[in-house]
XYZ file of C-alpha atoms in Angstrom:
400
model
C 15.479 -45.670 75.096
C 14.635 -41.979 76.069
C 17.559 -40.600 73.176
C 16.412 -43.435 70.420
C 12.467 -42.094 70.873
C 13.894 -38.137 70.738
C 15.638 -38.873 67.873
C 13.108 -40.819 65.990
C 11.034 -37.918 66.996
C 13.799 -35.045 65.188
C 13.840 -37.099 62.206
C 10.199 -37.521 61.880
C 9.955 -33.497 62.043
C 12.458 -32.774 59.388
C 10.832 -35.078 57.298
C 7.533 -34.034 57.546
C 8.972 -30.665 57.076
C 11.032 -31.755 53.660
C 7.921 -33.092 52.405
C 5.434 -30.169 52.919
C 8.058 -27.880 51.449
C 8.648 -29.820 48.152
C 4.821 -29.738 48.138
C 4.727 -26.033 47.956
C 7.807 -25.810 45.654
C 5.940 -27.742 43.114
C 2.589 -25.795 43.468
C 4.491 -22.854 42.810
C 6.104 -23.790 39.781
C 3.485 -25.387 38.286
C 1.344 -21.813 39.028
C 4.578 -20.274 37.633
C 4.174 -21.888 33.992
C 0.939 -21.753 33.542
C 0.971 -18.458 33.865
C 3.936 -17.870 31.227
C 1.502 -19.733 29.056
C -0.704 -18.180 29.524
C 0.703 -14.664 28.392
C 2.816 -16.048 25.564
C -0.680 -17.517 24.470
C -2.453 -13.977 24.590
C 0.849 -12.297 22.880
C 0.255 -15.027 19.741
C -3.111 -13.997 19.554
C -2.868 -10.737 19.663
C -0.747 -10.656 16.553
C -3.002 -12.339 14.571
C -6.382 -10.463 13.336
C -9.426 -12.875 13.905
C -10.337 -15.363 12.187
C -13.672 -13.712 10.359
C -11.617 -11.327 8.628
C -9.017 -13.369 6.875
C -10.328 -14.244 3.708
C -10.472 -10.520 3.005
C -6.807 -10.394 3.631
C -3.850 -12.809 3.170
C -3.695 -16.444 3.264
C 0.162 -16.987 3.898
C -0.297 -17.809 7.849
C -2.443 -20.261 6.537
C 0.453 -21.683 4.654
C 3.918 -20.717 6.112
C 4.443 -21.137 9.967
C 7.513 -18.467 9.460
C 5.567 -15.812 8.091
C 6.509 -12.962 10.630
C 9.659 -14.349 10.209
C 9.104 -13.882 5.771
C 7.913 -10.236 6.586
C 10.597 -8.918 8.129
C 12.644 -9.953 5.468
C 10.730 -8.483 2.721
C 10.505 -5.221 4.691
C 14.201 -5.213 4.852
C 14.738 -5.305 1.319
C 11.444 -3.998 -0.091
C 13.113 -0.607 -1.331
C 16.550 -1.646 -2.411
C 18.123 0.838 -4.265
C 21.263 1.027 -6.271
C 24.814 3.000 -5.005
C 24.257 6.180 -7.286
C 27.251 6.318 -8.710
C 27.679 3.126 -10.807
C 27.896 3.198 -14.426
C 25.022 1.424 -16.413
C 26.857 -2.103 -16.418
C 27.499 -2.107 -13.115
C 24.206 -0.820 -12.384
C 22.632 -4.198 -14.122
C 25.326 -6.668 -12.420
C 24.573 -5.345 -8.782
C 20.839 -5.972 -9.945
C 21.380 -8.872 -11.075
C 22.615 -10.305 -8.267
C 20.007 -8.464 -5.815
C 17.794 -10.040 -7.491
C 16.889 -12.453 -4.831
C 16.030 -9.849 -2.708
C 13.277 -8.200 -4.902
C 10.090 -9.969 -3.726
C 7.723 -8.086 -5.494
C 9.519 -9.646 -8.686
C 9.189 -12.853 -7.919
C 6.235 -15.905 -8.767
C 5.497 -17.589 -5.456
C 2.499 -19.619 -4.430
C 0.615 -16.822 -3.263
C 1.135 -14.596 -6.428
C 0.042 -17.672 -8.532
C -3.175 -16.908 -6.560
C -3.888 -13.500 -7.598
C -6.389 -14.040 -10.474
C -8.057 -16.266 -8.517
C -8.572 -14.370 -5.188
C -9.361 -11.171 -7.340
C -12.561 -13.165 -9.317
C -13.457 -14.186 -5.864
C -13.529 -11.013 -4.250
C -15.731 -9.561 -7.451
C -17.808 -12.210 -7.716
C -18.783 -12.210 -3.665
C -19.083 -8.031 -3.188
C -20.793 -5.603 -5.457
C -18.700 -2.379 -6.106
C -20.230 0.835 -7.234
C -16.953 1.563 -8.193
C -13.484 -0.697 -8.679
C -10.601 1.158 -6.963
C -6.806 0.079 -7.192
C -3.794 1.342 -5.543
C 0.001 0.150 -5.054
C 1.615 -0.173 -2.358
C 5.401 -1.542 -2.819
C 7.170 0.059 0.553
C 7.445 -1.748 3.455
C 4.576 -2.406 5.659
C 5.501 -0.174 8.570
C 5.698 3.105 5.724
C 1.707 3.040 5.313
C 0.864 5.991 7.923
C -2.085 8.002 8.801
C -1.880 10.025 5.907
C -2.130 7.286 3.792
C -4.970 5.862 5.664
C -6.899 9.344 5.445
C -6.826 8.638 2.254
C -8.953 5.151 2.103
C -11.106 6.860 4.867
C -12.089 9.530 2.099
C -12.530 7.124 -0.394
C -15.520 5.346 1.246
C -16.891 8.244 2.877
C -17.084 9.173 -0.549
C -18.044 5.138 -2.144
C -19.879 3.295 1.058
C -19.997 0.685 -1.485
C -17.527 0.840 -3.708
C -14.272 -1.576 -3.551
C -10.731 -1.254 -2.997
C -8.091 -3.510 -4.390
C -4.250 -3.058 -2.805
C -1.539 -4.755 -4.887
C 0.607 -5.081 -2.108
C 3.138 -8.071 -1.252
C 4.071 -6.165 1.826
C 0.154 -5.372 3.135
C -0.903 -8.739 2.219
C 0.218 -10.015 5.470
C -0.918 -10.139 9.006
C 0.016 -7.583 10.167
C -0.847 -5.140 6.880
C -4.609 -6.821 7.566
C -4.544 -5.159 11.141
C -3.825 -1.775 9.906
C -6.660 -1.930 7.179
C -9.110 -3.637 10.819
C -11.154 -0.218 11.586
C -12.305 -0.281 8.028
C -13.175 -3.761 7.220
C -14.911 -3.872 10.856
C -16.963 -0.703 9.898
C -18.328 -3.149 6.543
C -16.160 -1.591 3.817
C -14.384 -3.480 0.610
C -11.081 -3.973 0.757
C -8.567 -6.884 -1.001
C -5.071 -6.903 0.260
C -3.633 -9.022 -2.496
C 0.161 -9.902 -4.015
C 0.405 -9.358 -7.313
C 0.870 -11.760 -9.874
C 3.517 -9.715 -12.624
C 3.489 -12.456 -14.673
C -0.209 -12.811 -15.167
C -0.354 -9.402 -15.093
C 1.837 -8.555 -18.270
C 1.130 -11.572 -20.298
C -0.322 -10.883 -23.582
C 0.851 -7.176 -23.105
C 3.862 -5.254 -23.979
C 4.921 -5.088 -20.646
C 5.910 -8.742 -20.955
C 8.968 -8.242 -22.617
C 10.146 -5.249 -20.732
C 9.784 -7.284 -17.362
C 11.650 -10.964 -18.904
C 14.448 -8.489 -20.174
C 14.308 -6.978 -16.750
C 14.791 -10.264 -14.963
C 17.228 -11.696 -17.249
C 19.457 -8.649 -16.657
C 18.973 -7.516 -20.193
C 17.362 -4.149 -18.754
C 19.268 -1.344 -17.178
C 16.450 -0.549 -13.748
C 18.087 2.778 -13.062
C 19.247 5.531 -10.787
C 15.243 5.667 -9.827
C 14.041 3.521 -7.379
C 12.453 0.331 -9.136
C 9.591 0.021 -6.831
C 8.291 3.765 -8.587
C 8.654 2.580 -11.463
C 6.956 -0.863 -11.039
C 4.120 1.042 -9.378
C 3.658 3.048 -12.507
C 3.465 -0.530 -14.986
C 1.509 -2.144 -12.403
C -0.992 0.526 -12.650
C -1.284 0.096 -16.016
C -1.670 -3.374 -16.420
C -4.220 -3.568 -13.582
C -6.725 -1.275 -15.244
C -5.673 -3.053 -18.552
C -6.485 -6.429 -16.973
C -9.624 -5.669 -14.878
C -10.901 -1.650 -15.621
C -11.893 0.781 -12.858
C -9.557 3.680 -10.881
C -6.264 3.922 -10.102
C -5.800 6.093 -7.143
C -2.481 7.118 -5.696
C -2.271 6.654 -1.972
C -2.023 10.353 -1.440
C -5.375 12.447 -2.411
C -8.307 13.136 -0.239
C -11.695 12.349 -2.373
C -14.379 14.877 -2.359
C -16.854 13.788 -4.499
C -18.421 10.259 -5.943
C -16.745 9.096 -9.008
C -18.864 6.608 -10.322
C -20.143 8.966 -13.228
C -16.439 9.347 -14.798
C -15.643 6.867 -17.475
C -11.716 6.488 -19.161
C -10.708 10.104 -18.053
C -7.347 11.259 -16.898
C -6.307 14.549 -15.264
C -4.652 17.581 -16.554
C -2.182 18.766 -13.828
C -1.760 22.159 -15.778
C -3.283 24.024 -18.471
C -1.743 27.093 -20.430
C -3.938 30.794 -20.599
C -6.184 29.439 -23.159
C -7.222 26.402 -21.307
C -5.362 23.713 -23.321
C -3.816 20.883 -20.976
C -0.150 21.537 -21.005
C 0.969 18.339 -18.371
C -1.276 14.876 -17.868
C -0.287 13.261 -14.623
C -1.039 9.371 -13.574
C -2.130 9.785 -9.645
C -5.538 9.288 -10.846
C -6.235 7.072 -14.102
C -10.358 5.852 -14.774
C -10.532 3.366 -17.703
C -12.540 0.629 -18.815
C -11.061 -2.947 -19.185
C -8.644 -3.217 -22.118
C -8.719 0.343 -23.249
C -6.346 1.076 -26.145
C -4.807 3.667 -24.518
C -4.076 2.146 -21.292
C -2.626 -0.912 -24.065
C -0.236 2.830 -25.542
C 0.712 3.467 -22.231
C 2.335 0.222 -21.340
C 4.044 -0.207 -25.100
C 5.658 3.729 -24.392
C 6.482 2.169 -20.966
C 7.970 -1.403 -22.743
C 10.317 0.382 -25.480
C 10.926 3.553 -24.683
C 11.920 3.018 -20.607
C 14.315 4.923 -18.930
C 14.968 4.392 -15.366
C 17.535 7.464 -14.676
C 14.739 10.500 -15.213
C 11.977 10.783 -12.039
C 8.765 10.686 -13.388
C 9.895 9.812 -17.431
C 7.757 6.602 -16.822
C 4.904 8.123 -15.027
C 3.137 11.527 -15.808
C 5.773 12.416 -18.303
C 4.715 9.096 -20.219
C 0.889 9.663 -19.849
C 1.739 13.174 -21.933
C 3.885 12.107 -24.925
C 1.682 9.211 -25.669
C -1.594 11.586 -25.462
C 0.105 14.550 -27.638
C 0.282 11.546 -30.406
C -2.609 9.511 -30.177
C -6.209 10.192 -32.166
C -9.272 8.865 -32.384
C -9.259 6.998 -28.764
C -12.292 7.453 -26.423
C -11.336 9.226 -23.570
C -11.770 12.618 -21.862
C -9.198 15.208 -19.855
C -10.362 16.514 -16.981
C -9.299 19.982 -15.779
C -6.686 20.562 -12.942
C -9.523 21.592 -10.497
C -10.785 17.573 -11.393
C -7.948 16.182 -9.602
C -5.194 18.334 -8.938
C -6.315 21.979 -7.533
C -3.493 22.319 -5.121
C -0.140 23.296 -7.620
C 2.765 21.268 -5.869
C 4.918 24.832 -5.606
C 2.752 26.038 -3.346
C 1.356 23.734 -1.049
C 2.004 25.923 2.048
C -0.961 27.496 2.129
C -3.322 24.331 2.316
C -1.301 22.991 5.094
C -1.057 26.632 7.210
C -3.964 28.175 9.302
C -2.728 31.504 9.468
C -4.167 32.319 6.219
C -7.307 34.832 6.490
C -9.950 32.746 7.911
C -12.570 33.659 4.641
C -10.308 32.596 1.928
C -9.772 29.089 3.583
C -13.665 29.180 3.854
C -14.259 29.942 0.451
C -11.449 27.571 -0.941
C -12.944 24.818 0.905
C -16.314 25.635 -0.253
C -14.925 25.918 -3.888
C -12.798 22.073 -3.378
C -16.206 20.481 -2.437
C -17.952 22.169 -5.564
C -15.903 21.226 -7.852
C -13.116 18.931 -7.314
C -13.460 15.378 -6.825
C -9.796 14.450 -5.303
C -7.005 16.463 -4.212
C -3.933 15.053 -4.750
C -1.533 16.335 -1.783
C 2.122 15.803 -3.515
C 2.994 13.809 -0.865
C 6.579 13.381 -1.906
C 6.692 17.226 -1.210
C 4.083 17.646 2.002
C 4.613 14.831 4.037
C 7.142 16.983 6.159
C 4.353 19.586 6.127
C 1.982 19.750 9.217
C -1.813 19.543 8.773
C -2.106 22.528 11.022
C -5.993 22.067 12.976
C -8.244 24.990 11.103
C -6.522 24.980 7.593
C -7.746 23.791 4.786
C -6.343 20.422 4.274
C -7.415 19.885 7.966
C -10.801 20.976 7.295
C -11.497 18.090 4.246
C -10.161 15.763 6.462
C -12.349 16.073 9.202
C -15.347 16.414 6.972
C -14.570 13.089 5.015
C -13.234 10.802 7.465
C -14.754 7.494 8.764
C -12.951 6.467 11.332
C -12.001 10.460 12.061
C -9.000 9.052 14.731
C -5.968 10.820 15.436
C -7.143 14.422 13.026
């Protein structure tokens, strides 16, 4: 009797004790998960920007679940380029079968958007002044030089408007980068463009079908230069305002300039000797900017840097009469001569001639385009010049 009750008594303890341990073995796991979710739920938020902000930006999370996923993809192959030493042939049959690969090129359901969301974004904000830009590198490429440069533009247009053709920066995470402006109330469209809306019924149409259909040789050049310098065009063709290259700091209001481009240099007597297209101001189907894009169309050659660009924007100006339009000096847009850029970037130089060159810039220059295929190895050295019209034309002012 005694070793039946001490037994009874053993077994009862171990299974009380099983039982109070696969208690706490289940409280801990379930603590265990929830807080997993709860961090994986923080990390999904934190990638998205919220909610009040998006129809200024993108809609594809609204319609692709894999769009982080979609982004890294087009940031892989957003600046494919072809092996330099192919011969024109092969050139066009590695092109054409890259083809896939060039997003920019192709229509999708957001591009087929991009009239719509632009009359949208005009019809709900007033703009004092229309600005566009490009933007065909990957996401990740748009730095704080870059940003100084939309941080000049407002201080300089509080209410004017900035358009970004951009299949890359249309996206998530392109919105967060543009998130310190938008939150500080300023105008800004990250938008994919639509190329075949944008060419149709101009001369760039054919050039682009011929380009797709492999009928066009692209080039040593990267294509994404050269698209940057058609889509330019046919933006201001399409919708008038400024074109503004993503590498100038703005000085000075330019609501007062109407279809003006700049002279990049002049000869002793003062006649313009080189045009460039950084900065192009026209009104909305301007025969001129319609000259540009039919020099562009039948006379493109992707194998010279810049044929398509400034070099275009001079041999169709040395021809044309009779079109309404003004050249600005080099001191409009273009003070700072791409030899010798040193000295805007160095703070060695005697203090009074940076004072007085900064004090002349302000006077009488409304951008200054910093050559940014040249500088951007340069450092913005605290107390030179280019650090000086940063820090006085600045928004955000982070990071200087």
């Amino acid at each position: 009797m005694f070793n039946y009750y001490t037994k009874f008594q053993l077994f009862s303890f171990f299974y009380f004790a099983l039982i109070i341990s696969l208690i706490i073995l289940y409280d801990s796991l379930i603590a265990n998960i929830s807080s997993k979710s709860i961090v994986f739920q923080i990390n999904i938020n934190s990638l998205k920007p919220p909610l009040a902000n998006r129809p200024l930006f993108s809609t594809k999370e609204e319609t692709n679940n894999q769009v982080y996923l979609k982004e890294e993809e087009e940031e892989r192959y957003a600046h494919l380029v072809p092996p330099y030493n192919l011969s024109q042939e092969e050139r066009i049959s590695w092109f054409k079968k890259n083809l896939p690969y060039f997003e920019i090129l192709k229509s999708t359901n957001i591009s087929r958007k991009f009239n719509g969301r632009m009359n949208e974004f005009f019809t709900s904000h007033y703009c004092s002044v229309q600005f566009f830009m490009t933007w065909i590198s990957p996401t990740k490429s748009f730095g704080k030089r870059e940003f100084f440069t939309l941080e000049s533009l407002f201080k300089a247009h509080p209410k004017g408007c900035l358009i970004i053709l951009s299949h890359t920066l249309d996206s998530p995470s392109g919105a967060m980068i543009f998130k310190p402006l938008v939150e500080l109330g300023y105008r800004i469209l990250l938008v994919t463009p639509d190329l075949y809306f944008l060419f149709e019924n101009t001369p760039s149409k054919s050039w682009f079908i011929d380009l797709k259909n492999g009928k066009k040789d692209p080039g040593k050049i990267p294509l994404a230069q050269n698209l940057s310098n058609l889509i330019r065009l046919a933006v201001l063709y399409k919708y008038g305002g400024v074109y503004l290259d993503t590498d100038f700091i703005i000085l000075k209001d330019f609501s007062r300039l109407r279809n003006s481009i700049g002279a990049q240099s002049v000869d002793r007597n003062g006649n313009w000797t080189r045009l460039n297209n950084a900065v192009l101001i026209f009104d909305k189907s301007h025969p001129l900017v319609y000259k540009f894009m039919e020099e562009f169309a039948f006379n493109f050659d992707g194998n010279r840097w810049g044929y398509n660009g400034p070099y275009l924007v001079s041999r169709v100006v040395e021809k044309v009469k009779y079109y309404n339009f003004s050249i600005l000096p080099p001191r409009a847009f273009y003070p700072m001569n791409w030899i010798r850029l040193k000295g805007f970037f160095n703070a060695k130089n005697d203090s009074r001639w940076i004072e007085a060159k900064v004090l002349e810039l302000n006077e009488k220059t409304y951008g200054i385009h910093l050559w940014n295929r040249q500088s951007k190895s340069m450092k913005i050295e605290q107390g030179s010049i280019i650090h000086r019209l940063i820090s006085t034309h600045c928004v955000v002012c982070n990071d200087i």
